[in-house]
CSV table of C-alpha atoms in Angstrom, one decimal:
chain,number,residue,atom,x,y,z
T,20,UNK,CA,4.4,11.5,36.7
T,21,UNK,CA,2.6,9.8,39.0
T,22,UNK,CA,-0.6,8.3,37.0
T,23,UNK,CA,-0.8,4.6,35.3
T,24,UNK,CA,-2.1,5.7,31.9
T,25,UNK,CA,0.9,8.5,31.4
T,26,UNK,CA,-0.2,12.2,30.3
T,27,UNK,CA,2.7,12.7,27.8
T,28,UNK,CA,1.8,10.7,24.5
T,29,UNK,CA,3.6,7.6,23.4
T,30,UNK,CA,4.4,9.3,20.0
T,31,UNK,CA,6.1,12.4,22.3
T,32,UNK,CA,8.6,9.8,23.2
T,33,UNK,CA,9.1,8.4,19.8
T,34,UNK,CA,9.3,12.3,18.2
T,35,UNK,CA,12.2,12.4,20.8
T,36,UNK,CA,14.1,9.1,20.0
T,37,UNK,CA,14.2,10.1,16.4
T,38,UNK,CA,15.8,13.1,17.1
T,39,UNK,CA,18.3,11.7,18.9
T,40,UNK,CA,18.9,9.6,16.0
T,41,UNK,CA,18.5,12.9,13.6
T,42,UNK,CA,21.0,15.2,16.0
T,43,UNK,CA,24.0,12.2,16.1
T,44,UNK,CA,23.8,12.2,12.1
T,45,UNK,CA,21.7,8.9,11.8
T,46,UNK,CA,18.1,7.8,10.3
T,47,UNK,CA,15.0,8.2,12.6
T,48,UNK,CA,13.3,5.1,11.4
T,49,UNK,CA,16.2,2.8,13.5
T,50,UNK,CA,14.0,4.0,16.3
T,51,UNK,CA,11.1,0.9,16.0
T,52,UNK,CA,7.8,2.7,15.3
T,53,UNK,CA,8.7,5.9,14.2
T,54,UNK,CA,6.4,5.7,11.1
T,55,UNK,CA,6.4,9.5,10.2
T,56,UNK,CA,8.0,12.1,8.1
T,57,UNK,CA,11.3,12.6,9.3
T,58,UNK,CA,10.4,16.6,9.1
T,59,UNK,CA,9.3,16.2,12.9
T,60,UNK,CA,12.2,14.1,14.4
T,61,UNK,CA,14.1,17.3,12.3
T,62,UNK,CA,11.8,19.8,14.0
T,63,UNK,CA,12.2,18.6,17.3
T,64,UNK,CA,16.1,18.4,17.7
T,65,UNK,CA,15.7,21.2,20.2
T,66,UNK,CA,14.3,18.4,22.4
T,67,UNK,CA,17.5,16.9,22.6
T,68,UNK,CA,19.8,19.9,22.7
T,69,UNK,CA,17.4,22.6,24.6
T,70,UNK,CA,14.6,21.6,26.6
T,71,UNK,CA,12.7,18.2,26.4
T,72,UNK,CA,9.8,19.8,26.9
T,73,UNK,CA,9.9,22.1,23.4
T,74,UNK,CA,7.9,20.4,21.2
T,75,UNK,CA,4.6,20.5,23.7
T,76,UNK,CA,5.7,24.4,23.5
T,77,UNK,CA,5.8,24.6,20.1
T,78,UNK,CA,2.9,22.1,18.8
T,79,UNK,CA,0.5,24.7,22.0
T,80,UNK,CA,1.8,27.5,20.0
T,81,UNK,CA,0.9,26.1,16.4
T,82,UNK,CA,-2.5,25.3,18.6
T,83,UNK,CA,-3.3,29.1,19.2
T,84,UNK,CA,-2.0,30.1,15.6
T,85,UNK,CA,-5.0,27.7,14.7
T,86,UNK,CA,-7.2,29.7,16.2
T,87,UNK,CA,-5.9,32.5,14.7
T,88,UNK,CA,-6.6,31.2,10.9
T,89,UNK,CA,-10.0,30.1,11.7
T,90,UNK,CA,-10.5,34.0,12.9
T,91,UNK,CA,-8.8,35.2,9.2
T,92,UNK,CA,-10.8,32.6,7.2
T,93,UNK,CA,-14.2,33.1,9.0
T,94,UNK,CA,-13.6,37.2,8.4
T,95,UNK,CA,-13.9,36.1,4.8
T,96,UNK,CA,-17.4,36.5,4.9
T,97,UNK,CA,-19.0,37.2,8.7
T,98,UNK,CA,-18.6,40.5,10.8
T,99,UNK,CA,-16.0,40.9,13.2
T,100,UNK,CA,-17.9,39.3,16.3
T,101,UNK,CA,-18.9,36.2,14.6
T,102,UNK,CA,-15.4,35.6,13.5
T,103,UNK,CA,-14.7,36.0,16.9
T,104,UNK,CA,-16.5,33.2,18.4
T,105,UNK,CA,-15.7,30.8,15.8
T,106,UNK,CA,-11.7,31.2,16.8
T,107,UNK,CA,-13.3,30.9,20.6
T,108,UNK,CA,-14.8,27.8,19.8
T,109,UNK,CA,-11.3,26.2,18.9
T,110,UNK,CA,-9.1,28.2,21.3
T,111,UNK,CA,-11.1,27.2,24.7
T,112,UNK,CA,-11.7,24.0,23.7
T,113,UNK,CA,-9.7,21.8,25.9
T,114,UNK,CA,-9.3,18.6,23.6
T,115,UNK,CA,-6.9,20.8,20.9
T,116,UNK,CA,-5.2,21.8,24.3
T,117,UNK,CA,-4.9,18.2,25.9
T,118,UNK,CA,-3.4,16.6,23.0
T,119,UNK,CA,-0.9,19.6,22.1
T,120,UNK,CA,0.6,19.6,25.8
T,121,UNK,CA,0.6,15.7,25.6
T,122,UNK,CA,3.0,16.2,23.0
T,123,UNK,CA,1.0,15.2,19.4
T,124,UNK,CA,1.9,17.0,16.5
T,125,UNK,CA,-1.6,17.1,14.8
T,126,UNK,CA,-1.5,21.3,15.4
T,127,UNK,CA,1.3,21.4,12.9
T,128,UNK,CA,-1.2,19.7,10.6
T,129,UNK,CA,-4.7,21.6,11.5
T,130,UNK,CA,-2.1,25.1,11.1
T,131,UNK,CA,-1.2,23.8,7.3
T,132,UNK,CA,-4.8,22.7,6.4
T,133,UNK,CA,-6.1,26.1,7.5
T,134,UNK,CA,-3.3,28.0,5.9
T,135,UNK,CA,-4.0,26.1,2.6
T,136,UNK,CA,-7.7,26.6,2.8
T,137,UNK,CA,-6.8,30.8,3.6
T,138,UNK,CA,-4.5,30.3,0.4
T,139,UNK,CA,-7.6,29.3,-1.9
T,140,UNK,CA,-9.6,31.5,-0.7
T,141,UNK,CA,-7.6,34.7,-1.1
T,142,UNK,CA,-6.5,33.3,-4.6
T,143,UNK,CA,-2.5,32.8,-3.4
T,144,UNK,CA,-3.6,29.2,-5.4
T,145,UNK,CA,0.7,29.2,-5.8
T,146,UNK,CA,1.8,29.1,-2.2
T,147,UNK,CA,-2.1,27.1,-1.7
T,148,UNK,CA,-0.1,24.7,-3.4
T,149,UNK,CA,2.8,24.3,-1.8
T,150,UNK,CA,1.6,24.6,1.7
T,151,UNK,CA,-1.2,21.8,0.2
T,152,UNK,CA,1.7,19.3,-1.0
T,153,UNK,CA,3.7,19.6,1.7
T,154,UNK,CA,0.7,18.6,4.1
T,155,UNK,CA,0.1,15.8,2.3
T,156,UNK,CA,3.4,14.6,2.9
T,157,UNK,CA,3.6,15.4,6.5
T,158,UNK,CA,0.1,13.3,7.1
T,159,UNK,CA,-1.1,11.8,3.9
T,160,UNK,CA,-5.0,12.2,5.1
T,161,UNK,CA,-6.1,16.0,3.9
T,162,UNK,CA,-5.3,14.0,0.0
T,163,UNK,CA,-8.8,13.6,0.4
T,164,UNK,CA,-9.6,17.1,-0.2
T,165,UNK,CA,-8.4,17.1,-4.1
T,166,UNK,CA,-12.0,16.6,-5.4
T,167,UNK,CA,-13.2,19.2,-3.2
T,168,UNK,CA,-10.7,21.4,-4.2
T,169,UNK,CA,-11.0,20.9,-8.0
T,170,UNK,CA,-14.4,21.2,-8.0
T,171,UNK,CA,-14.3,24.3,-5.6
T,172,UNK,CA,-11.5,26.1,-8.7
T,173,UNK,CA,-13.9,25.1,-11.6
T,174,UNK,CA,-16.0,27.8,-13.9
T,175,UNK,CA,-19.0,25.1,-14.5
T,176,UNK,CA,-21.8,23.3,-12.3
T,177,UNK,CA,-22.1,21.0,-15.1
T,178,UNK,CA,-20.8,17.5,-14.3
T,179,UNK,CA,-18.7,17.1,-17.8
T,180,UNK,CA,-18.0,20.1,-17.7
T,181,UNK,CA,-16.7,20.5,-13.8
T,182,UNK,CA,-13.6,17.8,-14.5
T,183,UNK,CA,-12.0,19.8,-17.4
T,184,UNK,CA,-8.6,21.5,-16.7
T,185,UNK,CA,-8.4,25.5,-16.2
T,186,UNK,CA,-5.5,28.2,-15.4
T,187,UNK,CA,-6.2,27.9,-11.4
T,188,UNK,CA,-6.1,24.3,-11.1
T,189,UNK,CA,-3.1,23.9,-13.1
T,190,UNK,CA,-1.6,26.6,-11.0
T,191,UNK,CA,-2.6,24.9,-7.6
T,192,UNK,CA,-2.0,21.5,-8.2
T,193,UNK,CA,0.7,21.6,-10.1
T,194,UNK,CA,2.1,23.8,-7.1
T,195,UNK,CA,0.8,20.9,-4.8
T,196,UNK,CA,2.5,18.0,-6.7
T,197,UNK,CA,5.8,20.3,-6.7
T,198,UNK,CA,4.7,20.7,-2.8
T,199,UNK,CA,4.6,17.2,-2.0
T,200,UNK,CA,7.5,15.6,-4.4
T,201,UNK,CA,10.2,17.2,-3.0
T,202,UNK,CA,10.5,16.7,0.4
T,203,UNK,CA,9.2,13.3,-0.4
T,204,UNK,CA,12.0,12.8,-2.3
T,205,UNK,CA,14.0,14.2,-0.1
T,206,UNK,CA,13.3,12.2,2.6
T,207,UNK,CA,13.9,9.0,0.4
T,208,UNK,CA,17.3,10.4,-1.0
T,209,UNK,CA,18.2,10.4,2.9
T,210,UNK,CA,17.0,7.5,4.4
T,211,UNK,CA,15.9,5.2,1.5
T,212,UNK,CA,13.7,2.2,1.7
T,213,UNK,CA,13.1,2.6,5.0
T,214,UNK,CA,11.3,5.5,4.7
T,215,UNK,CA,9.0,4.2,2.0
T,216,UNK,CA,8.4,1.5,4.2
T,217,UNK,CA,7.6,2.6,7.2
T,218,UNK,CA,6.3,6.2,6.4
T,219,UNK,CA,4.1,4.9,3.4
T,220,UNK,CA,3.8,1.6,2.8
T,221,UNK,CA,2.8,0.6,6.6
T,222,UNK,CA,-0.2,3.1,6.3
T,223,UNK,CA,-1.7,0.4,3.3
T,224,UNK,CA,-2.2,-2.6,5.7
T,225,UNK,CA,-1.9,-0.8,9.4
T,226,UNK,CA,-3.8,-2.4,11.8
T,227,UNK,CA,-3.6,-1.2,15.7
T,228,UNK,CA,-4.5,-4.3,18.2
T,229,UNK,CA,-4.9,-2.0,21.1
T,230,UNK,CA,-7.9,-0.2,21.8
T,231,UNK,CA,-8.8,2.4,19.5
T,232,UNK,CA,-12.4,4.3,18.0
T,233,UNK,CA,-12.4,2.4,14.9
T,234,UNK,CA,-15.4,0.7,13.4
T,235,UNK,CA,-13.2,-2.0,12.5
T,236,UNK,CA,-11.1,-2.2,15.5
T,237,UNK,CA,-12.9,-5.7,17.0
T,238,UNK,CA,-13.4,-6.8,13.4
T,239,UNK,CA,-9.9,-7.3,12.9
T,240,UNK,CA,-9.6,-10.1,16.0
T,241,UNK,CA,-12.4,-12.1,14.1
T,242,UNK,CA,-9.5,-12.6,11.6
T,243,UNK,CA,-7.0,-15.0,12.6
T,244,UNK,CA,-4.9,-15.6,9.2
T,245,UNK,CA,-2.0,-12.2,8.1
T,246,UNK,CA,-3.4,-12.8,4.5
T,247,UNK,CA,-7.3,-12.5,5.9
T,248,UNK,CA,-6.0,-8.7,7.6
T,249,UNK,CA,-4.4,-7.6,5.2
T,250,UNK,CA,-7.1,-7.9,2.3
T,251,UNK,CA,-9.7,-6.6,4.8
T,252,UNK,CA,-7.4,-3.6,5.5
T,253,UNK,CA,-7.4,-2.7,1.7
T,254,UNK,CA,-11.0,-3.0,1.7
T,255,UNK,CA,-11.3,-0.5,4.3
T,256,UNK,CA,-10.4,2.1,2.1
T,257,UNK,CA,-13.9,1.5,-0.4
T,258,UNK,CA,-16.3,3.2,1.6
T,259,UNK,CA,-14.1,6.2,2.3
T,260,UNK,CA,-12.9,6.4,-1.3
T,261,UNK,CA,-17.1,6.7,-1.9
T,262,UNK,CA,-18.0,8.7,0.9
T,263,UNK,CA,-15.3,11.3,0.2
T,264,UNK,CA,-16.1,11.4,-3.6
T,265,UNK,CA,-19.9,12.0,-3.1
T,266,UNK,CA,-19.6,15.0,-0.4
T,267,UNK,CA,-17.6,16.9,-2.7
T,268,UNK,CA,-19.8,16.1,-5.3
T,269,UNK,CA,-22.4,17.0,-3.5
T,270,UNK,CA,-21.2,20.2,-1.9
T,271,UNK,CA,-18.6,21.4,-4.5
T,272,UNK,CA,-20.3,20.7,-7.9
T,273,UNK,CA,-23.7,22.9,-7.9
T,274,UNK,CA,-23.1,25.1,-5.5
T,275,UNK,CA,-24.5,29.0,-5.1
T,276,UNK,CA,-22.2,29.9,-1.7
T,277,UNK,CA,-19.0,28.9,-2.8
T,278,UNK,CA,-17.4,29.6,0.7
T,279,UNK,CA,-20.2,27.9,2.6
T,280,UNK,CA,-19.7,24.7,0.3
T,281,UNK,CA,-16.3,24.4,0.4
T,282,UNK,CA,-16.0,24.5,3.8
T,283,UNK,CA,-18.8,22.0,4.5
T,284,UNK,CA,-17.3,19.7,1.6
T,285,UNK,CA,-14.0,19.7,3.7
T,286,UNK,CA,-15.1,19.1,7.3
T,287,UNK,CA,-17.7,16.6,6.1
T,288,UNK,CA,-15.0,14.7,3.7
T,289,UNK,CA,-13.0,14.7,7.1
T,290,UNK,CA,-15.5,13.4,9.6
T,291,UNK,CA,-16.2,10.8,7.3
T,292,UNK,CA,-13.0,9.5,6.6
T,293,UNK,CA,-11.8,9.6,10.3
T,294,UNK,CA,-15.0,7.6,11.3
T,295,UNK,CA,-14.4,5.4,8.5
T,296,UNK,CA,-11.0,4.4,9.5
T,297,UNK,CA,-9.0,1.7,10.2
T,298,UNK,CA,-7.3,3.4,13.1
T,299,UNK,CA,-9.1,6.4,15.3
T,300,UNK,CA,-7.4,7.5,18.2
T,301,UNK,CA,-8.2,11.3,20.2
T,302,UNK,CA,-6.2,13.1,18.0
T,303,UNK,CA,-7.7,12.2,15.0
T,304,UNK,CA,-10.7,14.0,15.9
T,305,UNK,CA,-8.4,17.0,15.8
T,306,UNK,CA,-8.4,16.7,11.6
T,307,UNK,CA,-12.4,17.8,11.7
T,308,UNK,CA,-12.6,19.7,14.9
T,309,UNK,CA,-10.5,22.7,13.2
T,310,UNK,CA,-12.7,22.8,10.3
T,311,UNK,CA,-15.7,23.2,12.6
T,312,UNK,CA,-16.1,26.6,13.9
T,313,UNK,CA,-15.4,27.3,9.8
T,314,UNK,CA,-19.0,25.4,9.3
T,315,UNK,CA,-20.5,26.6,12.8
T,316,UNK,CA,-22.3,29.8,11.8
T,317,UNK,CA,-24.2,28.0,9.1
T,318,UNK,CA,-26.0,24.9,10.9
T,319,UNK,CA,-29.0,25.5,12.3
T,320,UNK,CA,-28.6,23.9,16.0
T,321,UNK,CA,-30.5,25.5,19.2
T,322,UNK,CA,-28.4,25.8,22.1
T,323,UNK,CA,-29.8,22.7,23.8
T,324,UNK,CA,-29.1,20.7,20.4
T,325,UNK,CA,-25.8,21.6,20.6
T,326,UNK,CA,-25.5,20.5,24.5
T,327,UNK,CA,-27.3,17.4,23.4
T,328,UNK,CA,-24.7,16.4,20.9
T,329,UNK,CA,-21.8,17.1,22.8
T,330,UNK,CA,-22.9,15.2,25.5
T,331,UNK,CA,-23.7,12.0,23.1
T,332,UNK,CA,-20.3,12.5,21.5
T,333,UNK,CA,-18.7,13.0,25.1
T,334,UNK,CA,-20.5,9.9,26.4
T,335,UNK,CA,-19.9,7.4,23.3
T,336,UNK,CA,-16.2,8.1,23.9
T,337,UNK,CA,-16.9,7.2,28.0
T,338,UNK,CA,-18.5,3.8,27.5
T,339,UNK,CA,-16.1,2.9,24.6
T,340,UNK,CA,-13.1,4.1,26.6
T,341,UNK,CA,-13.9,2.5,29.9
T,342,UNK,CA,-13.9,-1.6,28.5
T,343,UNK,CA,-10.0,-0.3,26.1
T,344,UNK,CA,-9.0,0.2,30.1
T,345,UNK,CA,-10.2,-2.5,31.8
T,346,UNK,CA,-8.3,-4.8,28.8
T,347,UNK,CA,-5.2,-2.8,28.4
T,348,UNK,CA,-4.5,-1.7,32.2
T,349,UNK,CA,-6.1,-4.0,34.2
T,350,UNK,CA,-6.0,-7.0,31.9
T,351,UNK,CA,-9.7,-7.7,31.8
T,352,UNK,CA,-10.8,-9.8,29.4
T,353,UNK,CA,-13.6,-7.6,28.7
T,354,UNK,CA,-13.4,-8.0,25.1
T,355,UNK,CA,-14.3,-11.7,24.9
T,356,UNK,CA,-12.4,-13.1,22.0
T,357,UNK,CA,-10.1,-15.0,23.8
T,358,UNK,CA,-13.3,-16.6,25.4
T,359,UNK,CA,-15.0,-17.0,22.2
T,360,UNK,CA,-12.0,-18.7,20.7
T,361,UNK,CA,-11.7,-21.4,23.4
């Protein structure tokens, strides 16, 4: 209430205009900058005809029921105990908490990627599928996990061997592609163009001006011309198209613990993509956090190592943080490109 950078997200506020527009029988996209599925302006009509405040309910529930499926999945193969502490290491930490409260959606996501993966590995590859097509459409990023996942469902560690067809991938991504196609097509069927445009086609060339974690975040000033961003922005997908292809490769293609590899396929296909992105922002870290207590019991990281990295990762966000205020809320020119210009 009272602070200058608000606690409730910007996107909150735009999941509630869109139901608005949902609950009075009208598109969510007339709401500028609601670029999503309409599933969540949907979901979150109880915001407009209950409580305002039931979709931070709902997305810190989702949150725990994260927890929960890292706990089932890590039971897979470690004892009770360990299990344990690799759902602790999601449920206490306070980032997850933070941006569900603030009112992001991304636990609706992390509950759907960790449902999928519990799918695959008890064999369910039917409802896997679903659950893995309709998370694609709801945020298009865990698409990166198809080679992963095709590799993980093959018979062979050959290479020309690993890319044929077989009864379980038919049978999960066929489910997928039946998963993803129809709400997609639903969504179209409703509300037209306009979702195409602004659900899909925006991602191709999005750019974000304010201050975000992205490698290419200053790059983008450097360009002055629309045709010069745009071009870059397509460009931007290359070295996450490679980087995702070679981890599962690498991981999923010769490996002797399937359960280990998969998992470390996933959550290092993840972190790379994210830190290879046009556009970072808190949340996103969300997307690889989940699929790390899944990976924790297998890297080999004293306790001081451990402190060490969190306190690098904690203070890179600090110093990169501190300038994106200075320009954005107190109008700094900290950034210099309007200096370098003159």
């Amino acid at each position: 209430k009272y602070l200058t950078l608000k606690y409730t997200d910007i996107d909150y506020t735009i999941f509630s205009d869109g139901a608005r527009h949902v609950w009075a029988g009208r598109s969510p996209y007339l709401r500028d900058t609601y670029r999503y599925t309409p599933l969540i302006a949907a979901l979150l009509v109880p915001n407009i005809t209950l409580w305002p405040q039931f979709g931070k309910v709902l997305f810190s529930v989702l949150d725990v029921v994260t927890g929960a499926l890292v706990y089932h999945i890590c039971g897979h193969h470690l004892d009770q105990r360990r299990a344990k502490w690799c759902a602790i290491i999601w449920l206490y930490n306070p980032l997850p908490a933070i941006i569900s409260t603030r009112g992001s959606a991304e636990s609706v996501v992390t509950t759907l990627v960790l449902l999928t993966i519990l799918c695959v590995l008890n064999r369910q590859l039917v409802f896997g599928g679903l659950l893995y097509g309709f998370v694609i459409h709801f945020k298009v990023y865990p698409i990166v996990y198809i080679p992963a996942l095709y590799l993980y469902l093959t018979k062979s560690q050959k290479l020309w061997k690993a890319f044929k067809p077989n009864v379980k991938k038919l049978k999960f991504f066929t489910s997928a592609a039946i998963g993803f196609v129809v709400p997609t097509y639903g969504s179209y069927y409703l509300y037209g163009r306009l979702y195409l445009e602004e659900g899909w086609l925006y991602h191709l060339h999005r750019k974000d001006p304010q201050h975000n974690f992205s490698p290419y975040f200053y790059v983008y000033h450097l360009f002055k011309a629309e045709e010069q961003q745009k071009l870059f922005a397509y460009l931007a997908f290359v070295p996450q198209l490679l980087s995702v292809l070679s981890i599962a490769m690498y991981y999923c293609l010769s490996s002797k613990h399937k359960f280990q590899d998969l998992m470390f396929g996933v959550f290092a296909q993840t972190t790379a993509f994210v830190t290879l992105n046009k556009v970072i922002t808190s949340q996103y870290f969300l997307w690889y956090l989940c699929l790390l207590p899944l990976v924790w019991p297998y890297i080999r990281l004293s306790p001081k190592q451990w402190i060490l990295v969190l306190v690098v990762w904690l203070l890179s966000q600090a110093q990169w943080l501190l300038p994106a205020y200075l320009y954005e809320f107190q109008h700094w020119d900290c950034l210099f490109w309007h200096r370098k210009s003159q």
